[in-house]
């Protein structure tokens, strides 16, 4: 059964009738599904094992959705975390993810965040510059530790994705070039209180074409061999895409296909050339959580300006940014199925022209008070939201496996904004 589809004209998400939820809770809100989230994690983890990968570690990219309850569910399933801030580290630990399953990415780690992570003995600092390594080494000496370091390699590849979510080329701020990785290994002073335990890549997000991924894994393998260090792990990053648009469904690589590609490239370019058997680390975000969430809104009113029909809804770009900042497509489904199509622009209340969830979309004629769902909003939804226009952050709800509804984050009150 499709996780979001009509039954007797009513829109159902993860076996839950959305109209009944929308009658009980004030819109707009995010609605997540424990069942879909768990299934996505297990599919990913099982596929890694089925591809024959050695002791895979899946580190959920927390920035895609750091909701405490969702992270707790993933922690129970055995997930690790890929974090990019001290806040995400705290959240991961609180939700029950053990420190030895946490990798810390990001170009701008502060001294305070590094010290906190050192004290917690995280699995790895995924280091993005030599200056960062110098600082970690210094702080590690201060705390009488040996920091576990993984270099994030810039593999110099160009994946086919939106330029704003591509990260693996020279002009991007992410990762370290091969030459700098190898040169730094010769400088003993950098390594007095640090040890290189891994090498990683992450070339972009919403990848639907695996060609660049294959090339990047080849580079990762070659440079891992050149280090002449017995690395504990190779981290292939995240980035696997989902089908937001129906046209993407056919193009989208299956998880099993992706795992086979990872396994094959590591075999050909790494394992076949050495006796070393580092484990493989993954950092998926979107693939795990995008389809585990929807955003439910109400229609405020219709506005017709000559040929333009605007459907004005109560959710805005501050709640869900992807259409505004990436021009991203997301499905829009009325909670009650109807015909009478009208071509409209679905817009929010924010005072920005880009506050538009869809342009020229054919939808049934809707009235004030009707409910509308923005699909596939579990990833980079709430986590990217803001208080722009002094709007409070929306409610987050979870449908548990037993069909119970749980409030997993209250809507923010005006008083909390000050
Ligand atoms: C954002 C990010 C990820 C997750 O990307 P997805 O496209 O959500 O899978 C993984 N690793 C790093 C370093 C990231 O910055």
Tab-separated table of C-alpha atoms and ligand atoms in Angstrom:
chain	number	residue	atom	x	y	z
A	1	UNK	CA	0.000	0.000	0.000
A	2	UNK	CA	1.146	3.516	-0.771
A	3	UNK	CA	1.990	5.404	2.417
A	4	UNK	CA	0.113	8.512	1.240
A	5	UNK	CA	-2.983	7.775	-0.825
A	6	UNK	CA	-6.761	8.137	-1.017
A	7	UNK	CA	-9.213	5.659	0.438
A	8	UNK	CA	-12.888	6.408	-0.156
A	9	UNK	CA	-11.935	9.979	-1.090
A	10	UNK	CA	-10.041	10.524	2.161
A	11	UNK	CA	-6.292	11.054	2.235
A	12	UNK	CA	-4.543	8.488	4.406
A	13	UNK	CA	-0.932	8.673	5.642
A	14	UNK	CA	0.618	5.599	7.165
A	15	UNK	CA	-2.884	4.139	7.758
A	16	UNK	CA	-4.016	7.337	9.539
A	17	UNK	CA	-6.936	9.416	8.289
A	18	UNK	CA	-5.486	12.906	8.021
A	19	UNK	CA	-8.792	14.788	8.228
A	20	UNK	CA	-9.432	13.385	11.704
A	21	UNK	CA	-6.000	14.596	12.846
A	22	UNK	CA	-6.559	18.008	11.251
A	23	UNK	CA	-9.863	18.340	13.094
A	24	UNK	CA	-8.144	17.699	16.395
A	25	UNK	CA	-5.002	19.834	15.996
A	26	UNK	CA	-4.555	23.357	14.742
A	27	UNK	CA	-2.780	23.638	11.414
A	28	UNK	CA	-0.130	23.954	10.180
A	29	UNK	CA	1.669	20.891	11.587
A	30	UNK	CA	4.143	18.206	10.664
A	31	UNK	CA	2.951	14.620	10.945
A	32	UNK	CA	5.544	11.831	11.105
A	33	UNK	CA	5.191	8.071	10.963
A	34	UNK	CA	7.148	5.719	13.216
A	35	UNK	CA	6.357	2.829	10.899
A	36	UNK	CA	7.762	4.491	7.774
A	37	UNK	CA	10.813	5.822	9.613
A	38	UNK	CA	11.637	2.389	11.049
A	39	UNK	CA	11.067	0.692	7.725
A	40	UNK	CA	13.357	3.161	5.918
A	41	UNK	CA	16.131	2.691	8.462
A	42	UNK	CA	15.843	-1.093	8.378
A	43	UNK	CA	15.815	-1.193	4.556
A	44	UNK	CA	19.006	0.840	4.528
A	45	UNK	CA	20.713	-1.231	7.184
A	46	UNK	CA	19.597	-4.579	5.713
A	47	UNK	CA	20.714	-3.549	2.225
A	48	UNK	CA	24.189	-2.690	3.547
A	49	UNK	CA	24.460	-6.116	5.163
A	50	UNK	CA	23.045	-7.887	2.113
A	51	UNK	CA	25.662	-6.229	-0.099
A	52	UNK	CA	28.251	-8.000	2.043
A	53	UNK	CA	29.707	-4.845	3.569
A	54	UNK	CA	31.889	-5.344	6.607
A	55	UNK	CA	30.259	-4.259	9.894
A	56	UNK	CA	28.423	-1.235	8.393
A	57	UNK	CA	27.697	1.734	10.673
A	58	UNK	CA	24.754	3.934	9.730
A	59	UNK	CA	25.062	7.451	11.114
A	60	UNK	CA	21.756	9.254	10.629
A	61	UNK	CA	22.398	12.841	9.460
A	62	UNK	CA	20.758	14.673	12.344
A	63	UNK	CA	20.388	17.965	10.505
A	64	UNK	CA	17.736	16.411	8.254
A	65	UNK	CA	15.430	15.966	11.267
A	66	UNK	CA	16.658	16.178	14.840
A	67	UNK	CA	13.253	15.664	16.479
A	68	UNK	CA	13.963	13.942	19.804
A	69	UNK	CA	11.342	11.213	19.409
A	70	UNK	CA	12.425	10.362	15.881
A	71	UNK	CA	16.074	10.159	16.917
A	72	UNK	CA	15.075	7.926	19.848
A	73	UNK	CA	13.337	5.543	17.440
A	74	UNK	CA	16.449	5.397	15.271
A	75	UNK	CA	18.712	4.951	18.316
A	76	UNK	CA	16.694	1.883	19.369
A	77	UNK	CA	17.150	0.422	15.897
A	78	UNK	CA	20.918	0.764	16.311
A	79	UNK	CA	21.544	3.942	14.373
A	80	UNK	CA	24.525	6.203	14.927
A	81	UNK	CA	24.532	9.932	14.164
A	82	UNK	CA	26.262	12.349	11.842
A	83	UNK	CA	26.220	15.672	13.681
A	84	UNK	CA	27.239	19.193	12.667
A	85	UNK	CA	26.938	21.136	15.951
A	86	UNK	CA	27.179	20.865	19.713
A	87	UNK	CA	23.378	21.027	19.860
A	88	UNK	CA	23.037	18.007	17.617
A	89	UNK	CA	25.635	16.160	19.710
A	90	UNK	CA	23.600	16.796	22.868
A	91	UNK	CA	20.407	15.728	21.143
A	92	UNK	CA	21.965	12.523	19.797
A	93	UNK	CA	23.335	11.544	23.219
A	94	UNK	CA	20.060	12.411	24.995
A	95	UNK	CA	18.132	10.300	22.505
A	96	UNK	CA	20.325	7.319	23.365
A	97	UNK	CA	22.838	7.198	20.538
A	98	UNK	CA	26.149	6.023	22.019
A	99	UNK	CA	29.131	8.365	21.558
A	100	UNK	CA	31.083	5.651	19.776
A	101	UNK	CA	28.534	5.796	16.945
A	102	UNK	CA	28.765	9.565	16.445
A	103	UNK	CA	30.743	11.328	13.704
A	104	UNK	CA	31.136	15.103	13.796
A	105	UNK	CA	31.091	16.845	10.374
A	106	UNK	CA	31.108	20.519	9.392
A	107	UNK	CA	33.622	23.201	8.414
A	108	UNK	CA	33.014	25.486	11.383
A	109	UNK	CA	33.347	23.476	14.595
A	110	UNK	CA	34.091	25.830	17.493
A	111	UNK	CA	36.643	25.188	20.238
A	112	UNK	CA	33.779	24.743	22.704
A	113	UNK	CA	32.056	22.147	20.523
A	114	UNK	CA	35.334	20.293	19.966
A	115	UNK	CA	36.085	20.156	23.712
A	116	UNK	CA	32.586	18.848	24.449
A	117	UNK	CA	32.957	16.152	21.774
A	118	UNK	CA	36.429	15.212	23.061
A	119	UNK	CA	35.056	14.770	26.574
A	120	UNK	CA	32.303	12.524	25.236
A	121	UNK	CA	34.792	10.375	23.250
A	122	UNK	CA	32.935	10.476	19.948
A	123	UNK	CA	33.736	7.980	17.210
A	124	UNK	CA	35.309	10.524	14.894
A	125	UNK	CA	35.916	14.153	14.041
A	126	UNK	CA	35.334	14.428	10.306
A	127	UNK	CA	37.873	17.176	9.765
A	128	UNK	CA	37.391	19.698	6.960
A	129	UNK	CA	40.626	21.756	7.106
A	130	UNK	CA	44.204	21.525	8.366
A	131	UNK	CA	43.626	24.461	10.690
A	132	UNK	CA	40.753	22.543	12.267
A	133	UNK	CA	43.066	19.572	12.823
A	134	UNK	CA	45.606	21.867	14.531
A	135	UNK	CA	42.940	23.093	16.915
A	136	UNK	CA	41.610	19.605	17.679
A	137	UNK	CA	45.141	18.351	18.328
A	138	UNK	CA	45.797	21.276	20.677
A	139	UNK	CA	42.558	20.802	22.614
A	140	UNK	CA	43.103	17.073	22.722
A	141	UNK	CA	46.503	17.644	24.372
A	142	UNK	CA	44.866	19.967	26.913
A	143	UNK	CA	42.402	17.221	27.863
A	144	UNK	CA	45.033	14.456	27.716
A	145	UNK	CA	43.174	12.610	24.988
A	146	UNK	CA	43.927	11.169	21.579
A	147	UNK	CA	41.367	12.546	19.146
A	148	UNK	CA	40.011	10.149	16.532
A	149	UNK	CA	40.341	11.938	13.205
A	150	UNK	CA	38.785	11.255	9.827
A	151	UNK	CA	39.651	13.528	6.941
A	152	UNK	CA	36.740	14.544	4.783
A	153	UNK	CA	38.225	14.284	1.350
A	154	UNK	CA	37.206	16.654	-1.416
A	155	UNK	CA	37.102	14.116	-4.248
A	156	UNK	CA	36.672	16.809	-6.924
A	157	UNK	CA	33.589	15.373	-8.608
A	158	UNK	CA	30.469	17.075	-9.916
A	159	UNK	CA	27.287	15.203	-9.102
A	160	UNK	CA	24.103	15.961	-10.989
A	161	UNK	CA	22.023	17.739	-8.393
A	162	UNK	CA	20.967	21.263	-7.479
A	163	UNK	CA	24.078	23.461	-7.294
A	164	UNK	CA	23.165	24.609	-3.796
A	165	UNK	CA	23.302	21.035	-2.446
A	166	UNK	CA	26.393	19.879	-4.286
A	167	UNK	CA	29.466	19.710	-2.036
A	168	UNK	CA	32.285	17.698	-3.620
A	169	UNK	CA	34.106	20.050	-5.935
A	170	UNK	CA	37.062	22.422	-5.582
A	171	UNK	CA	34.952	25.549	-5.416
A	172	UNK	CA	32.971	24.205	-2.452
A	173	UNK	CA	33.939	24.944	1.113
A	174	UNK	CA	33.717	21.259	2.063
A	175	UNK	CA	36.430	18.626	2.306
A	176	UNK	CA	40.220	18.655	1.901
A	177	UNK	CA	42.092	18.115	-1.347
A	178	UNK	CA	44.206	14.995	-1.830
A	179	UNK	CA	47.511	16.891	-1.743
A	180	UNK	CA	46.691	18.577	1.561
A	181	UNK	CA	45.583	15.275	3.121
A	182	UNK	CA	48.849	13.578	2.157
A	183	UNK	CA	51.064	16.551	3.074
A	184	UNK	CA	49.518	16.868	6.521
A	185	UNK	CA	50.369	13.253	7.312
A	186	UNK	CA	54.062	14.129	7.057
A	187	UNK	CA	53.792	16.861	9.706
A	188	UNK	CA	54.318	15.028	13.004
A	189	UNK	CA	53.407	18.104	15.068
A	190	UNK	CA	49.803	17.841	13.860
A	191	UNK	CA	49.421	14.338	15.263
A	192	UNK	CA	50.826	14.439	18.801
A	193	UNK	CA	47.344	13.977	20.305
A	194	UNK	CA	45.368	12.866	17.256
A	195	UNK	CA	45.215	9.746	15.178
A	196	UNK	CA	43.881	9.256	11.652
A	197	UNK	CA	41.270	6.488	11.832
A	198	UNK	CA	39.165	7.126	8.749
A	199	UNK	CA	38.620	8.889	5.475
A	200	UNK	CA	35.246	10.224	4.318
A	201	UNK	CA	33.400	11.802	1.422
A	202	UNK	CA	30.017	13.462	1.045
A	203	UNK	CA	29.494	14.880	-2.435
A	204	UNK	CA	26.008	16.334	-2.240
A	205	UNK	CA	22.383	15.702	-1.510
A	206	UNK	CA	19.335	14.472	-3.422
A	207	UNK	CA	21.599	12.406	-5.709
A	208	UNK	CA	19.554	10.483	-8.256
A	209	UNK	CA	22.460	9.559	-10.519
A	210	UNK	CA	25.122	7.340	-8.967
A	211	UNK	CA	27.880	8.011	-11.462
A	212	UNK	CA	29.617	10.686	-9.370
A	213	UNK	CA	29.196	8.522	-6.256
A	214	UNK	CA	31.132	5.736	-7.968
A	215	UNK	CA	33.893	8.139	-9.007
A	216	UNK	CA	34.101	9.592	-5.515
A	217	UNK	CA	34.387	6.137	-3.903
A	218	UNK	CA	37.193	5.333	-6.320
A	219	UNK	CA	39.048	8.494	-5.210
A	220	UNK	CA	38.328	7.714	-1.563
A	221	UNK	CA	39.791	4.215	-2.004
A	222	UNK	CA	42.890	5.357	-3.855
A	223	UNK	CA	43.747	8.040	-1.338
A	224	UNK	CA	42.975	5.757	1.615
A	225	UNK	CA	45.609	3.367	0.217
A	226	UNK	CA	48.091	6.203	-0.315
A	227	UNK	CA	47.953	7.187	3.366
A	228	UNK	CA	49.661	3.886	4.280
A	229	UNK	CA	47.707	3.964	7.509
A	230	UNK	CA	45.615	1.058	8.708
A	231	UNK	CA	42.319	2.967	8.734
A	232	UNK	CA	39.438	1.674	10.856
A	233	UNK	CA	36.736	2.933	8.528
A	234	UNK	CA	35.823	4.421	5.169
A	235	UNK	CA	32.870	6.803	5.319
A	236	UNK	CA	30.925	7.132	2.058
A	237	UNK	CA	28.691	9.970	3.319
A	238	UNK	CA	24.993	10.440	2.615
A	239	UNK	CA	23.140	12.075	-0.213
A	240	UNK	CA	20.964	9.341	-1.651
A	241	UNK	CA	17.899	10.992	-3.196
A	242	UNK	CA	14.172	10.359	-2.985
A	243	UNK	CA	11.424	10.785	-5.590
A	244	UNK	CA	9.727	14.067	-4.747
A	245	UNK	CA	8.303	14.299	-8.285
A	246	UNK	CA	6.561	11.353	-9.999
A	247	UNK	CA	9.041	11.673	-12.910
A	248	UNK	CA	11.859	10.908	-10.471
A	249	UNK	CA	10.448	7.542	-9.431
A	250	UNK	CA	11.936	5.669	-12.371
A	251	UNK	CA	15.283	7.481	-12.194
A	252	UNK	CA	15.706	7.006	-8.483
A	253	UNK	CA	18.272	4.371	-7.550
A	254	UNK	CA	17.006	1.671	-5.193
A	255	UNK	CA	18.877	1.322	-1.893
A	256	UNK	CA	20.016	-2.180	-2.920
A	257	UNK	CA	21.455	-0.794	-6.173
A	258	UNK	CA	23.300	1.914	-4.272
A	259	UNK	CA	24.731	-0.610	-1.794
A	260	UNK	CA	25.865	-2.858	-4.630
A	261	UNK	CA	27.630	0.095	-6.237
A	262	UNK	CA	29.344	1.013	-2.949
A	263	UNK	CA	30.401	-2.606	-2.362
A	264	UNK	CA	31.634	-3.057	-5.920
A	265	UNK	CA	33.700	0.139	-6.012
A	266	UNK	CA	35.259	-0.575	-2.627
A	267	UNK	CA	36.072	-4.127	-3.715
A	268	UNK	CA	37.660	-3.101	-7.009
A	269	UNK	CA	39.511	-0.025	-5.776
A	270	UNK	CA	40.328	-0.893	-2.166
A	271	UNK	CA	39.740	-4.355	-0.689
A	272	UNK	CA	41.251	-6.199	-3.660
A	273	UNK	CA	44.496	-4.253	-3.202
A	274	UNK	CA	45.122	-4.680	0.497
A	275	UNK	CA	44.587	-6.955	3.473
A	276	UNK	CA	43.013	-4.112	5.457
A	277	UNK	CA	39.294	-4.488	6.181
A	278	UNK	CA	38.003	-1.113	7.434
A	279	UNK	CA	34.279	-0.976	8.157
A	280	UNK	CA	31.997	1.183	6.010
A	281	UNK	CA	30.209	4.195	7.513
A	282	UNK	CA	27.113	5.789	5.918
A	283	UNK	CA	25.578	9.197	6.686
A	284	UNK	CA	22.061	9.123	5.208
A	285	UNK	CA	19.522	11.771	6.179
A	286	UNK	CA	16.942	12.413	3.496
A	287	UNK	CA	16.597	8.771	2.437
A	288	UNK	CA	15.656	7.773	5.984
A	289	UNK	CA	13.270	10.548	6.949
A	290	UNK	CA	11.936	12.532	3.918
A	291	UNK	CA	9.044	10.168	3.232
A	292	UNK	CA	8.325	9.628	6.928
A	293	UNK	CA	6.723	13.071	7.228
A	294	UNK	CA	4.022	15.297	5.741
A	295	UNK	CA	3.085	18.926	6.369
A	296	UNK	CA	-0.618	19.614	6.878
A	297	UNK	CA	-2.008	23.076	6.153
A	298	UNK	CA	-5.386	24.807	5.896
A	299	UNK	CA	-6.603	26.974	3.069
A	300	UNK	CA	-7.066	30.578	4.226
A	301	UNK	CA	-8.639	31.955	1.053
A	302	UNK	CA	-8.586	32.171	-2.728
A	303	UNK	CA	-7.411	35.235	-4.597
A	304	UNK	CA	-7.879	35.689	-8.325
A	305	UNK	CA	-5.860	38.371	-10.141
A	306	UNK	CA	-6.840	38.184	-13.800
A	307	UNK	CA	-5.268	34.900	-15.013
A	308	UNK	CA	-3.551	34.119	-11.739
A	309	UNK	CA	-5.348	32.045	-9.170
A	310	UNK	CA	-3.638	32.084	-5.774
A	311	UNK	CA	-4.523	29.525	-3.166
A	312	UNK	CA	-3.414	31.070	0.122
A	313	UNK	CA	-2.542	28.575	2.874
A	314	UNK	CA	-1.567	28.946	6.545
A	315	UNK	CA	1.835	27.228	6.194
A	316	UNK	CA	4.726	29.339	4.969
A	317	UNK	CA	8.317	29.228	3.790
A	318	UNK	CA	9.404	29.741	7.388
A	319	UNK	CA	7.885	26.308	8.173
A	320	UNK	CA	9.130	24.557	5.052
A	321	UNK	CA	11.865	26.217	3.022
A	322	UNK	CA	12.787	23.808	0.226
A	323	UNK	CA	10.475	25.184	-2.490
A	324	UNK	CA	11.531	28.767	-1.674
A	325	UNK	CA	15.294	28.204	-1.551
A	326	UNK	CA	15.845	25.346	-4.019
A	327	UNK	CA	12.775	25.676	-6.223
A	328	UNK	CA	12.065	22.139	-5.000
A	329	UNK	CA	8.972	20.258	-6.138
A	330	UNK	CA	6.715	18.698	-3.490
A	331	UNK	CA	3.415	16.923	-4.049
A	332	UNK	CA	0.296	18.784	-2.854
A	333	UNK	CA	-2.743	16.711	-1.994
A	334	UNK	CA	-6.120	17.919	-0.727
A	335	UNK	CA	-7.196	15.927	2.313
A	336	UNK	CA	-10.537	15.265	0.638
A	337	UNK	CA	-10.296	13.945	-2.904
A	338	UNK	CA	-12.208	16.000	-5.455
A	339	UNK	CA	-12.259	16.724	-9.183
A	340	UNK	CA	-12.927	20.223	-10.719
A	341	UNK	CA	-9.273	21.017	-11.375
A	342	UNK	CA	-8.126	24.594	-11.301
A	343	UNK	CA	-4.608	25.778	-12.120
A	344	UNK	CA	-3.246	27.717	-9.172
A	345	UNK	CA	-0.236	29.009	-7.289
A	346	UNK	CA	-0.140	27.720	-3.733
A	347	UNK	CA	1.306	30.467	-1.562
A	348	UNK	CA	1.866	31.114	2.135
A	349	UNK	CA	1.375	34.213	4.276
A	350	UNK	CA	5.043	35.302	4.380
A	351	UNK	CA	5.889	38.634	2.822
A	352	UNK	CA	8.191	37.239	0.144
A	353	UNK	CA	7.411	36.350	-3.454
A	354	UNK	CA	9.346	33.076	-3.045
A	355	UNK	CA	6.885	32.010	-0.331
A	356	UNK	CA	5.265	29.706	-2.839
A	357	UNK	CA	4.876	25.933	-2.482
A	358	UNK	CA	3.870	25.397	-6.107
A	359	UNK	CA	3.293	27.453	-9.261
A	360	UNK	CA	0.770	26.496	-11.943
A	361	UNK	CA	-0.325	23.355	-10.116
A	362	UNK	CA	-3.658	21.728	-11.002
A	363	UNK	CA	-5.672	21.197	-7.854
A	364	UNK	CA	-9.348	20.734	-7.055
A	365	UNK	CA	-11.167	23.933	-6.117
A	366	UNK	CA	-10.626	24.401	-2.408
A	367	UNK	CA	-12.346	26.701	0.068
A	368	UNK	CA	-11.281	28.412	3.276
A	369	UNK	CA	-10.880	25.763	5.972
A	370	UNK	CA	-10.121	22.871	3.603
A	371	UNK	CA	-6.978	20.948	4.426
A	372	UNK	CA	-4.061	20.401	2.112
A	373	UNK	CA	-0.967	18.204	2.499
A	374	UNK	CA	2.545	19.008	1.323
A	375	UNK	CA	4.128	15.609	0.760
A	376	UNK	CA	7.564	14.192	1.654
A	377	UNK	CA	8.478	16.882	4.157
A	378	UNK	CA	10.139	14.748	6.859
A	379	UNK	CA	13.662	15.831	5.859
A	380	UNK	CA	14.962	19.412	5.900
A	381	UNK	CA	11.515	20.592	6.989
A	382	UNK	CA	11.134	21.591	10.614
A	383	UNK	CA	14.924	21.558	11.009
A	384	UNK	CA	15.379	24.329	8.429
A	385	UNK	CA	12.459	26.402	9.668
A	386	UNK	CA	12.647	29.852	11.194
A	387	UNK	CA	10.643	32.485	13.024
A	388	UNK	CA	10.598	34.802	10.017
A	389	UNK	CA	7.691	37.256	10.164
A	390	UNK	CA	7.653	36.527	13.916
A	391	UNK	CA	5.748	33.313	13.375
A	392	UNK	CA	5.995	30.586	16.012
A	393	UNK	CA	7.387	27.217	14.963
A	394	UNK	CA	4.652	24.674	14.166
A	395	UNK	CA	3.455	21.597	16.023
A	396	UNK	CA	5.065	18.208	15.313
A	397	UNK	CA	3.031	15.010	15.678
A	398	UNK	CA	3.988	11.356	15.441
A	399	UNK	CA	1.773	8.420	14.473
A	400	UNK	CA	3.169	5.555	16.492
A	401	UNK	CA	3.216	1.945	15.320
A	402	UNK	CA	0.118	1.227	17.429
A	403	UNK	CA	-1.682	4.103	15.562
A	404	UNK	CA	-1.601	6.324	18.641
A	405	UNK	CA	-0.928	9.995	17.961
A	406	UNK	CA	1.737	11.694	20.022
A	407	UNK	CA	2.685	15.365	20.252
A	408	UNK	CA	6.467	15.290	19.762
A	409	UNK	CA	6.939	19.064	19.795
A	410	UNK	CA	4.485	21.728	20.926
A	411	UNK	CA	3.788	24.718	18.700
A	412	UNK	CA	5.935	27.625	19.823
A	413	UNK	CA	4.159	30.377	21.731
A	414	UNK	CA	4.639	34.079	21.132
A	415	UNK	CA	6.172	34.440	24.618
A	416	UNK	CA	8.924	31.985	23.667
A	417	UNK	CA	9.994	34.111	20.736
A	418	UNK	CA	11.319	36.980	22.797
B	1	LIG	C1	23.847	16.847	5.060
B	1	LIG	C2	24.901	15.814	5.205
B	1	LIG	C3	24.570	14.458	5.106
B	1	LIG	C4	23.185	13.967	4.802
B	1	LIG	O1	22.775	14.227	3.497
B	1	LIG	P1	21.419	13.585	2.930
B	1	LIG	O2	21.337	14.117	1.567
B	1	LIG	O3	20.311	14.042	3.795
B	1	LIG	O4	21.573	12.103	2.964
B	1	LIG	C5	25.572	13.545	5.312
B	1	LIG	N1	26.851	13.922	5.572
B	1	LIG	C6	27.201	15.224	5.668
B	1	LIG	C7	28.603	15.569	5.967
B	1	LIG	C8	26.243	16.205	5.473
B	1	LIG	O5	26.592	17.488	5.552
